[in-house]
XYZ file of C-alpha atoms in Angstrom:
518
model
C 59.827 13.188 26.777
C 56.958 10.951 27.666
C 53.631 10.467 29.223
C 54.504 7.660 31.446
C 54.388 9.746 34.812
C 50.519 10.902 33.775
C 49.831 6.966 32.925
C 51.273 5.832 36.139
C 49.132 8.710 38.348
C 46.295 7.091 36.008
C 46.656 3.304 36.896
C 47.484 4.260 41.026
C 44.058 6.332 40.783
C 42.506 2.976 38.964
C 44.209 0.969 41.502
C 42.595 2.682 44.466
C 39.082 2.935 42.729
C 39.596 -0.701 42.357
C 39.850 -0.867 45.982
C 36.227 0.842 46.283
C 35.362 2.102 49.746
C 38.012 0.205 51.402
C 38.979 -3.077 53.370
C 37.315 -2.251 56.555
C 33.993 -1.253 54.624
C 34.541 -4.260 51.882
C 34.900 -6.733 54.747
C 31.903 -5.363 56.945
C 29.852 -5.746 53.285
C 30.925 -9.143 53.019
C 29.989 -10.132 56.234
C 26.017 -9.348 55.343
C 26.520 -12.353 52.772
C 26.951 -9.536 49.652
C 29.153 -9.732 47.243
C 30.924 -6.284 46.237
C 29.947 -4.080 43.640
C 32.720 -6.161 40.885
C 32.010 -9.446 42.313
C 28.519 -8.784 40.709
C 29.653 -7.037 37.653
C 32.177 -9.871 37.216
C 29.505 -13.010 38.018
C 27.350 -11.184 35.730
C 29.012 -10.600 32.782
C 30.940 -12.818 30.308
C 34.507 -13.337 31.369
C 36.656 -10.402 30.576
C 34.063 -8.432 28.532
C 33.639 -5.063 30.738
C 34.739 -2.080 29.410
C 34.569 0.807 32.577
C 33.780 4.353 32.185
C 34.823 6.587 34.472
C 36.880 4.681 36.851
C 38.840 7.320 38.545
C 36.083 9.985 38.967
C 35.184 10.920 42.417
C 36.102 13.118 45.495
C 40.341 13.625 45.152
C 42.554 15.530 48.204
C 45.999 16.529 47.044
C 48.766 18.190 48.949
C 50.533 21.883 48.946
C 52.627 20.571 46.821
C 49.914 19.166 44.087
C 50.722 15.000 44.985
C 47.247 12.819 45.556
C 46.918 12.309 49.219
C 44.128 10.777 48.836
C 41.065 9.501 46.807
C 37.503 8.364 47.218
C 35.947 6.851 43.958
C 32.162 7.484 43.044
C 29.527 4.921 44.284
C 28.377 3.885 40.823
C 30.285 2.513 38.172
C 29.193 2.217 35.020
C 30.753 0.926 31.359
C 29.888 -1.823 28.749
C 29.768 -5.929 28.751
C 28.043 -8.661 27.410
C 25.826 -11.163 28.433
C 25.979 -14.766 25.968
C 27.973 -12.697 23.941
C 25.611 -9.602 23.456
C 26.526 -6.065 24.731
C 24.918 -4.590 27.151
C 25.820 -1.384 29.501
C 25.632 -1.373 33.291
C 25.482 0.969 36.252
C 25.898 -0.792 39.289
C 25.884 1.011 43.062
C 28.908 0.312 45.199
C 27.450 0.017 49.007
C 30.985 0.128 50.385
C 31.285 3.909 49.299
C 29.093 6.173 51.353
C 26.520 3.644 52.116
C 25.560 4.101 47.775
C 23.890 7.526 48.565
C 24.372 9.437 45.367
C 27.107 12.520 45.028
C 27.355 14.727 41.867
C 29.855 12.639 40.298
C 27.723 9.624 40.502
C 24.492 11.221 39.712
C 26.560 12.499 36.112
C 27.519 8.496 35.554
C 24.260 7.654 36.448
C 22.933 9.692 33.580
C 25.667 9.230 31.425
C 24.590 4.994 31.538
C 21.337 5.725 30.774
C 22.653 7.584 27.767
C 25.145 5.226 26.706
C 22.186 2.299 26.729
C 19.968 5.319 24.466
C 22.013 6.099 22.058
C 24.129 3.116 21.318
C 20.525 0.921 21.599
C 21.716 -2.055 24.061
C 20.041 -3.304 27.027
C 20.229 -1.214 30.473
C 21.015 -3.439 33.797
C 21.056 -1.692 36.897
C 22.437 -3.484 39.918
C 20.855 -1.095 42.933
C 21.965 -1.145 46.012
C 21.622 1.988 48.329
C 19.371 5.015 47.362
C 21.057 6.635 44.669
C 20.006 9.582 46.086
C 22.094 12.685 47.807
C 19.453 13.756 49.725
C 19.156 17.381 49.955
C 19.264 17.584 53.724
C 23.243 16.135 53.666
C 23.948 18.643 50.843
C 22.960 22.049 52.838
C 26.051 22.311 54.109
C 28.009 21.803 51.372
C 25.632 24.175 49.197
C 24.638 26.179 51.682
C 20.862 26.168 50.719
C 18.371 23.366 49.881
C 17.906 22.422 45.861
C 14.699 21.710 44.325
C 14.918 18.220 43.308
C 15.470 16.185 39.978
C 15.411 12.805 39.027
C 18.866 12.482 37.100
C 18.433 10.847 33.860
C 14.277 10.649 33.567
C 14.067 11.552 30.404
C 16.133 8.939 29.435
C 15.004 6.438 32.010
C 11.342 6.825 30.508
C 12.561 6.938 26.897
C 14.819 4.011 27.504
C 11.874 1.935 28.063
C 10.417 2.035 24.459
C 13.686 1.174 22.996
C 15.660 -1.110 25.042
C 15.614 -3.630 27.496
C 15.667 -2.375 30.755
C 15.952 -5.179 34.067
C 16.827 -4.049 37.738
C 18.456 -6.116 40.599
C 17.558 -4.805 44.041
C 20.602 -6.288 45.866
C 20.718 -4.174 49.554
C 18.556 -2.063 51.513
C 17.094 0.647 48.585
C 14.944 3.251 48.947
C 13.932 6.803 47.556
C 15.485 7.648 44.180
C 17.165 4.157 43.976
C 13.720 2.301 44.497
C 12.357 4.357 41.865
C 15.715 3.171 39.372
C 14.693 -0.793 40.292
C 10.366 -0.687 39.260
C 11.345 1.761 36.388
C 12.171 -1.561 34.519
C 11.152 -4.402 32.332
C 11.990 -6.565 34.895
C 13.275 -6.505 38.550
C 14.111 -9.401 40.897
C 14.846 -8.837 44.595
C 17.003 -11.477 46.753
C 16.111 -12.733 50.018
C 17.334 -11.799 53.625
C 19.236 -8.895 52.237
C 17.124 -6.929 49.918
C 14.816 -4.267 50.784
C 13.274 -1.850 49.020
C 10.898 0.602 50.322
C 10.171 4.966 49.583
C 11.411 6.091 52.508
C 13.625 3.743 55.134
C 12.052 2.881 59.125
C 13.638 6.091 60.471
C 11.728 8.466 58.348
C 8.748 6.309 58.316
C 8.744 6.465 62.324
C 8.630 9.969 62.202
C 6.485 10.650 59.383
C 4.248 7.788 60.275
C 4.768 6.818 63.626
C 5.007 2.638 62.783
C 8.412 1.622 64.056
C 9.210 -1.051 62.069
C 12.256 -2.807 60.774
C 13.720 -2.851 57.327
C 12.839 -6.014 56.551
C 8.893 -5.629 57.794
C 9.030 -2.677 56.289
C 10.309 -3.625 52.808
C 11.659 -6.998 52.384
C 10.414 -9.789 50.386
C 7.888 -10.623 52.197
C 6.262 -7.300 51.662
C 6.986 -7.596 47.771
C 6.363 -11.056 46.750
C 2.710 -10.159 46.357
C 2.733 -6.065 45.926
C 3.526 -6.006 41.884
C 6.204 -3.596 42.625
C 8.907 -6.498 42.062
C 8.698 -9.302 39.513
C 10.771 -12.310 40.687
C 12.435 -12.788 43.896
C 15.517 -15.242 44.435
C 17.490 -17.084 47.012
C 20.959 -15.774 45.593
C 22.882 -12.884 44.031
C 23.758 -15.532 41.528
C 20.332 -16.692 41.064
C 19.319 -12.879 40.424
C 21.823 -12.944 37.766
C 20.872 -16.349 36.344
C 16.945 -14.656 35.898
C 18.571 -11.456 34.226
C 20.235 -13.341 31.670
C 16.941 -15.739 31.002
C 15.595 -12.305 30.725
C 17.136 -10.389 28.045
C 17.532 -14.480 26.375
C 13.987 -14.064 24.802
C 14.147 -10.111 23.941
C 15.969 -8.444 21.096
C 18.795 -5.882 21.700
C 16.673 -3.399 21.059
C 13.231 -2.123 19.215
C 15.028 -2.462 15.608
C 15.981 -6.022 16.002
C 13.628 -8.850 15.982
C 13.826 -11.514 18.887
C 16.255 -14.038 18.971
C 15.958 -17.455 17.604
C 17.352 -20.085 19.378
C 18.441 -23.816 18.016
C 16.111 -26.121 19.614
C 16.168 -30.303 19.736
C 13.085 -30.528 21.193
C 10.879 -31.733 18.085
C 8.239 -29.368 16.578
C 6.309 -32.424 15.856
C 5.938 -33.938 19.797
C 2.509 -34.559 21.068
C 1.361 -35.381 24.511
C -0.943 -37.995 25.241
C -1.715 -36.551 28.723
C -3.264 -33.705 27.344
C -6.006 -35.544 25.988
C -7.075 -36.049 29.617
C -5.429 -33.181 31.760
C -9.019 -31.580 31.834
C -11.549 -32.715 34.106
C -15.077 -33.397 32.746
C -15.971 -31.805 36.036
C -16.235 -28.244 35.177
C -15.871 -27.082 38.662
C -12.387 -29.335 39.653
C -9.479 -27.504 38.687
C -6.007 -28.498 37.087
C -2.376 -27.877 36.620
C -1.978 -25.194 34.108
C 1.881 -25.108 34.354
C 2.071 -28.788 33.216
C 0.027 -28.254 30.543
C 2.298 -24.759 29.295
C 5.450 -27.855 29.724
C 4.285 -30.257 27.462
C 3.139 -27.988 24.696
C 6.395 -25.434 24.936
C 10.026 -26.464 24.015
C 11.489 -28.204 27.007
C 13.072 -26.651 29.816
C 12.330 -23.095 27.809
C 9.766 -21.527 30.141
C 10.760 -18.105 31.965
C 7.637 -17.467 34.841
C 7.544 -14.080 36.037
C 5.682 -12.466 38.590
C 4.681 -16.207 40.390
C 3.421 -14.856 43.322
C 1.468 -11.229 42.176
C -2.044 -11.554 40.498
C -1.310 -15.610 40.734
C -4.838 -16.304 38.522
C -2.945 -15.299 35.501
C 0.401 -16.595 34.555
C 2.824 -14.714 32.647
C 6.634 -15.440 30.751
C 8.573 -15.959 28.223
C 9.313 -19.670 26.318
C 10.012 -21.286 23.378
C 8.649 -22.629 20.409
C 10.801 -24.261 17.716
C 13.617 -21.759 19.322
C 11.373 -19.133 18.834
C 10.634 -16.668 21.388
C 7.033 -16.373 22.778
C 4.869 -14.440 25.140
C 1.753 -15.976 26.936
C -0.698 -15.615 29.203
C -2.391 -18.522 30.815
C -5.482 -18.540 33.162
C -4.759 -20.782 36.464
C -8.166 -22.333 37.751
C -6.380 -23.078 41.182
C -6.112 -19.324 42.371
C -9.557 -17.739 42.674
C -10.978 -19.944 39.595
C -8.744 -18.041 37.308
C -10.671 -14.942 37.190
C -9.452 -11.831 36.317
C -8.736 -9.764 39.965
C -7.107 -6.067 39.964
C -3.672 -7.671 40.489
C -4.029 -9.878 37.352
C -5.435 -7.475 34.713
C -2.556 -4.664 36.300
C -0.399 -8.145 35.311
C -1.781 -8.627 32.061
C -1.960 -5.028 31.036
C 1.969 -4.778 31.854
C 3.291 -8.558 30.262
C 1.217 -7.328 27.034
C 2.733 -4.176 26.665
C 6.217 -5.424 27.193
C 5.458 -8.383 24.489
C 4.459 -5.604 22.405
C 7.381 -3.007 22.789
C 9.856 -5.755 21.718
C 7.563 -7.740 19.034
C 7.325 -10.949 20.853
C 3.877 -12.982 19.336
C 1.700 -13.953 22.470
C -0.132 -17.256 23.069
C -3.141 -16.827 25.294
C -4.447 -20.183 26.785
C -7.966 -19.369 28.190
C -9.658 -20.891 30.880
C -11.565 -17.552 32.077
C -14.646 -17.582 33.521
C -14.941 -13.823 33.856
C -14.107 -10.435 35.876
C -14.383 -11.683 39.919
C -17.346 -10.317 40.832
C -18.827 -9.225 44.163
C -18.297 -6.267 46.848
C -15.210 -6.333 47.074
C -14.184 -6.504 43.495
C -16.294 -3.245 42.989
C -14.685 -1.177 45.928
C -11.403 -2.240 44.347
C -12.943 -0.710 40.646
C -11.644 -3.994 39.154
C -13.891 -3.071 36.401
C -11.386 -0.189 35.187
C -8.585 -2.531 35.777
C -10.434 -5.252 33.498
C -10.977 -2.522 30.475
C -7.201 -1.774 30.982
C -5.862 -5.455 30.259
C -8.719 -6.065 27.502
C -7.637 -2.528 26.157
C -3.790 -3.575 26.312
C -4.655 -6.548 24.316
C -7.295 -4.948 21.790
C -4.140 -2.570 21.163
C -1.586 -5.371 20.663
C 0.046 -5.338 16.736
C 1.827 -8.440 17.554
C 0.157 -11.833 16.267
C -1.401 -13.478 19.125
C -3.230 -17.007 19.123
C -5.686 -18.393 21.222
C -6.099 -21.856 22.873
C -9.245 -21.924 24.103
C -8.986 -24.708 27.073
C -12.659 -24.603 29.039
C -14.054 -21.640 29.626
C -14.938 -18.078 28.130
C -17.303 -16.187 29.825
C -18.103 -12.470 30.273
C -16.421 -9.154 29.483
C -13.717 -11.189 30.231
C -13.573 -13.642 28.383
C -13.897 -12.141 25.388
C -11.459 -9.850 26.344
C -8.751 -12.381 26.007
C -8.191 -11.707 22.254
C -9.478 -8.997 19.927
C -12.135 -11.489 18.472
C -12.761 -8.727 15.326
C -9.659 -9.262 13.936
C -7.797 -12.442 11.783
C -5.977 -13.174 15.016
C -6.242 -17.555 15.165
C -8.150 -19.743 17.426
C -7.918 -23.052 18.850
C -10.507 -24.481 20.990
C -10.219 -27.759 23.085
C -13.136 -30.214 23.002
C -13.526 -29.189 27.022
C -14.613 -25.755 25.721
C -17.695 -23.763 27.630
C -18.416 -20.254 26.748
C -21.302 -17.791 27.240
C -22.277 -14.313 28.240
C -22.925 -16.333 31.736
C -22.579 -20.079 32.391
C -25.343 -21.472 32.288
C -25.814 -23.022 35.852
C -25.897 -18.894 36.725
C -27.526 -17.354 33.700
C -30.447 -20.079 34.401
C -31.196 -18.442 37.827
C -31.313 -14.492 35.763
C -33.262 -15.313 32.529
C -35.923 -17.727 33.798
C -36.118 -15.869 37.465
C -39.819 -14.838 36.610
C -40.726 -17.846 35.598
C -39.046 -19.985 38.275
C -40.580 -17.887 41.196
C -43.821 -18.362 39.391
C -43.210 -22.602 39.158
C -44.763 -24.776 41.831
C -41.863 -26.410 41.694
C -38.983 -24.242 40.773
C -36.128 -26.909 41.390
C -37.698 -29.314 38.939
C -37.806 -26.581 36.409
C -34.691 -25.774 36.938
C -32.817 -28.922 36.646
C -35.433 -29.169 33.000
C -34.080 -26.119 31.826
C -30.292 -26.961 32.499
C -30.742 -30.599 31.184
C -32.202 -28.674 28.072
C -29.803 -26.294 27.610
C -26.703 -29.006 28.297
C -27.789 -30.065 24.737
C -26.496 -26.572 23.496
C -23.831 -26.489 25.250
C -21.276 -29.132 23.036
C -18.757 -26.558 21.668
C -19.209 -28.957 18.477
C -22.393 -27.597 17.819
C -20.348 -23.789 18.185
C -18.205 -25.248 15.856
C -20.878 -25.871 13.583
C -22.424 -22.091 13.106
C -18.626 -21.158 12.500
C -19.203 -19.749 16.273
C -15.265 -21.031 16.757
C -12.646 -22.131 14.130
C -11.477 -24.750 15.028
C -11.705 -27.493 17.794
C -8.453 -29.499 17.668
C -7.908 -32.312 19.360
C -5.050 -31.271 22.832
C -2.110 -33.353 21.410
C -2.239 -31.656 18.545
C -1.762 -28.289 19.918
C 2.129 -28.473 20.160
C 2.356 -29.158 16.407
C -0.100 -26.160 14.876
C 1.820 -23.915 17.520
C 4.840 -24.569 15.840
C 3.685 -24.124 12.772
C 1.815 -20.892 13.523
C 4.782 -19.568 14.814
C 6.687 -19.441 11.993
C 4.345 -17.376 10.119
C 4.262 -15.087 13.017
C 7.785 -14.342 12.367
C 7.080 -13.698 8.937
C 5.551 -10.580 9.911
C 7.385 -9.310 12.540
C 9.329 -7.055 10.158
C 6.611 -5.149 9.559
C 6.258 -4.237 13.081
C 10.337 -3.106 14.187
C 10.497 0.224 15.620
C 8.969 2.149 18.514
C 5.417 0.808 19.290
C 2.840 3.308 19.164
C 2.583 3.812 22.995
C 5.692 3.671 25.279
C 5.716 1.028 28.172
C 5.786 2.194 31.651
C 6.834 0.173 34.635
């Protein structure tokens, strides 16, 4: 006696779920420039590390006499891996079956990965490509009446995001249910020319709507690079793949761990000398914030994300001394660097993901303020604003500021929670103020000015005057700021600051006190 006849009927199941929807459907996939459903799981994970659950489930037709005539496997398939040598579970959508619309089987995997990444605590990847969805018009039929709907797995999907990493690759045309599985992440990435992502797809849109418009206008890149719903979009599937595993490089497994520490031979000790110039006396000509973030991080160690939403604020991941970092960083180029909707909705996000997973944030402020005008307060940026600020206030994690020009406003001082120990560095090009001066001039004095016989020559009195006040040295002196440090030495007191940080990061492991949402 032996179980060999139920093992082979097991591995010829495997064998044809291995074969997913098919050559014909497999090759018509291909020809779209995709890869397959375990092209991706392979590319992604380390060699030989996935461990499959539920291979042979799906839709089986047998015989009279009980033989398998034949066998469709589920469009999802789910199990465990690693990524640089750390586990991590997967659910991936398999296109080639059923266009990756969701059936009962799949929608019980689906929920069972989200599971597996809550209870065993490891990182949730989701590679999403069709709607995940059954849709309850296809299942009348079958059921013979229409179902309220359910989003499989919320509980967990929401939980999930207060204890583990969560990223999403959109790599196809997903909408409904599945676009809801991609933005209900840490992190998402979309690829070009053949990812789209949109609620509802052209069809229903043209006759809900009446726009008849194609997938791509309707959802592709070109819609997202700018709408905050995705945060990085690639060239490749192996370029979205390359930013996952950056990702999860700076985060810890999970809530209970604290984030990786990497070896680094980039000295802790390197100054510029660039940065002693890289800011213009010229307080209205702008500069290159990125090169400044390069010369004071570790080399090569900087993760951008969200480059092209709410561009006056830039947001990542790098390293200092190996250790992982969050930061913010004002960019005077877009809009002056002011805080619009898009950027405090940016801010507000990047903080509460540095928080969830403990990561200490450096905040290098140029910020002259909230945007003002008309249109800033039809958008009700100043409810966005108290948002970010509020994000930070809440922040346990130790944050440090480097203070490169200027701090103005509501938000300005928004940019750290200036009550507590949290550190300071200012730059000798510092300027701060309720208002700039050139501005506040025009408010304080407007009495007096329309009064003047000759208003201009007052004017340019009282600004020469109050240029005398303005040296951040003489801030320095009522203990108004810190410390002024001189640029090149801002590498150096990062790295040392940073190991202190650490120091107290045990204190803070464990659920943070508000869950993040996407």
């Amino acid at each position: 006696m032996s179980w060999q006849p139920e093992i082979d009927e097991l591995h010829k199941r495997e064998k044809i779920a291995y074969q997913m929807g098919g050559k014909e459907n497999v090759n018509r996939h291909k020809s779209r420039g995709k890869m397959t459903v375990r092209e991706r799981i392979n590319s992604l994970l380390d060699k030989d590390s996935f461990h499959e659950t539920g291979a042979i489930a799906g839709n089986a037709d047998f015989d009279h006499d009980g033989e398998l005539r034949d066998f469709q496997p589920t469009n999802v398939i789910i199990g465990r891996g690693k990524i640089d040598n750390r586990k991590v579970v997967i659910s991936a959508d398999d296109f080639t079956v059923r266009g990756g619309a969701g059936d009962l089987e799949s929608m019980e995997k689906q929920v069972y990965g989200e599971l597996m990444a809550h209870e065993l605590k490891l990182p949730m990847v989701r590679l999403v490509d069709g709607t995940g969805g059954g849709g309850s018009v296809t299942s009348i039929d079958e059921l013979g009446y229409a179902y309220v709907p359910v989003n499989p797995a919320w509980d967990h999907v929401v939980n999930n995001m207060g204890r583990v990493p969560v990223v999403a690759a959109c790599l196809g045309s997903v909408a409904g249910l599945g676009a809801a599985r991609v933005v209900a992440s840490h992190f998402s990435v979309m690829v070009e020319d053949i990812s789209q992502m949109f609620i509802a797809g052209p069809l229903i849109v043209k006759h809900g709507m009446g726009q008849d418009l194609t997938k791509e206008e309707l959802g592709g890149v070109q819609v997202h690079r700018s709408s905050g719903a995705i945060d990085n979009v690639v060239k490749t599937e192996k370029d979205a793949f390359e930013h996952i595993k950056r990702f999860l490089s700076f985060l810890p497994s999970n809530v209970w761990k604290l984030p990786p520490i990497m070896e680094s031979t980039d000295s802790p000790d390197r100054k510029e000398g660039e940065l002693i110039s890289i800011i213009p006396k010229n307080r209205r000509q702008p500069y290159k914030i990125r090169t400044i973030l390069q010369m004071v991080f570790d080399k090569e160690s900087i993760f951008e994300m969200g480059s092209h939403y709410g561009g006056d604020t830039v947001t990542g991941f790098a390293r200092l001394d190996g250790h992982s970092v969050g930061f913010l960083a004002n960019d005077p180029i877009v809009g002056g660097g002011g805080l619009s909707v898009k950027a405090c909705n940016k801010i507000e996000r990047f903080v509460d993901l540095c928080q969830t997973f403990h990561l200490p944030i450096i905040n290098f402020v140029d910020q002259p303020g909230l945007t003002i005008g008309l249109a800033a307060e039809k958008q009700g940026l100043i409810r966005h604003g108290v948002r970010a600020i509020s994000a930070i206030y809440q922040a346990t994690v130790p944050m440090i500021e480097i203070i490169l020009r200027r701090v103005y406003g509501v938000g300005g001082a928004g940019m750290i929670n200036g009550h507590g120990l949290h550190l300071r560095y200012a730059w000798p090009s510092g300027d701060w103020g309720s208002l700039p001066i050139e501005g506040g001039l025009q408010v304080a004095y407007r009495r007096t000015l329309e009064e003047s016989d000759n208003p201009q020559e007052l004017l340019e009195k009282l600004a020469s005057q109050f240029e005398s006040f303005r040296s951040p040295l003489r801030t320095a002196a009522a203990f108004g700021i810190e410390e002024i440090i001189d640029p090149r030495d801002t590498r150096p007191l990062l790295c040392d600051w940073i190991v202190d940080a650490y120091e107290l990061l045990p204190e803070l492991i464990g659920p943070s006190r508000h869950t993040m949402r996407p």
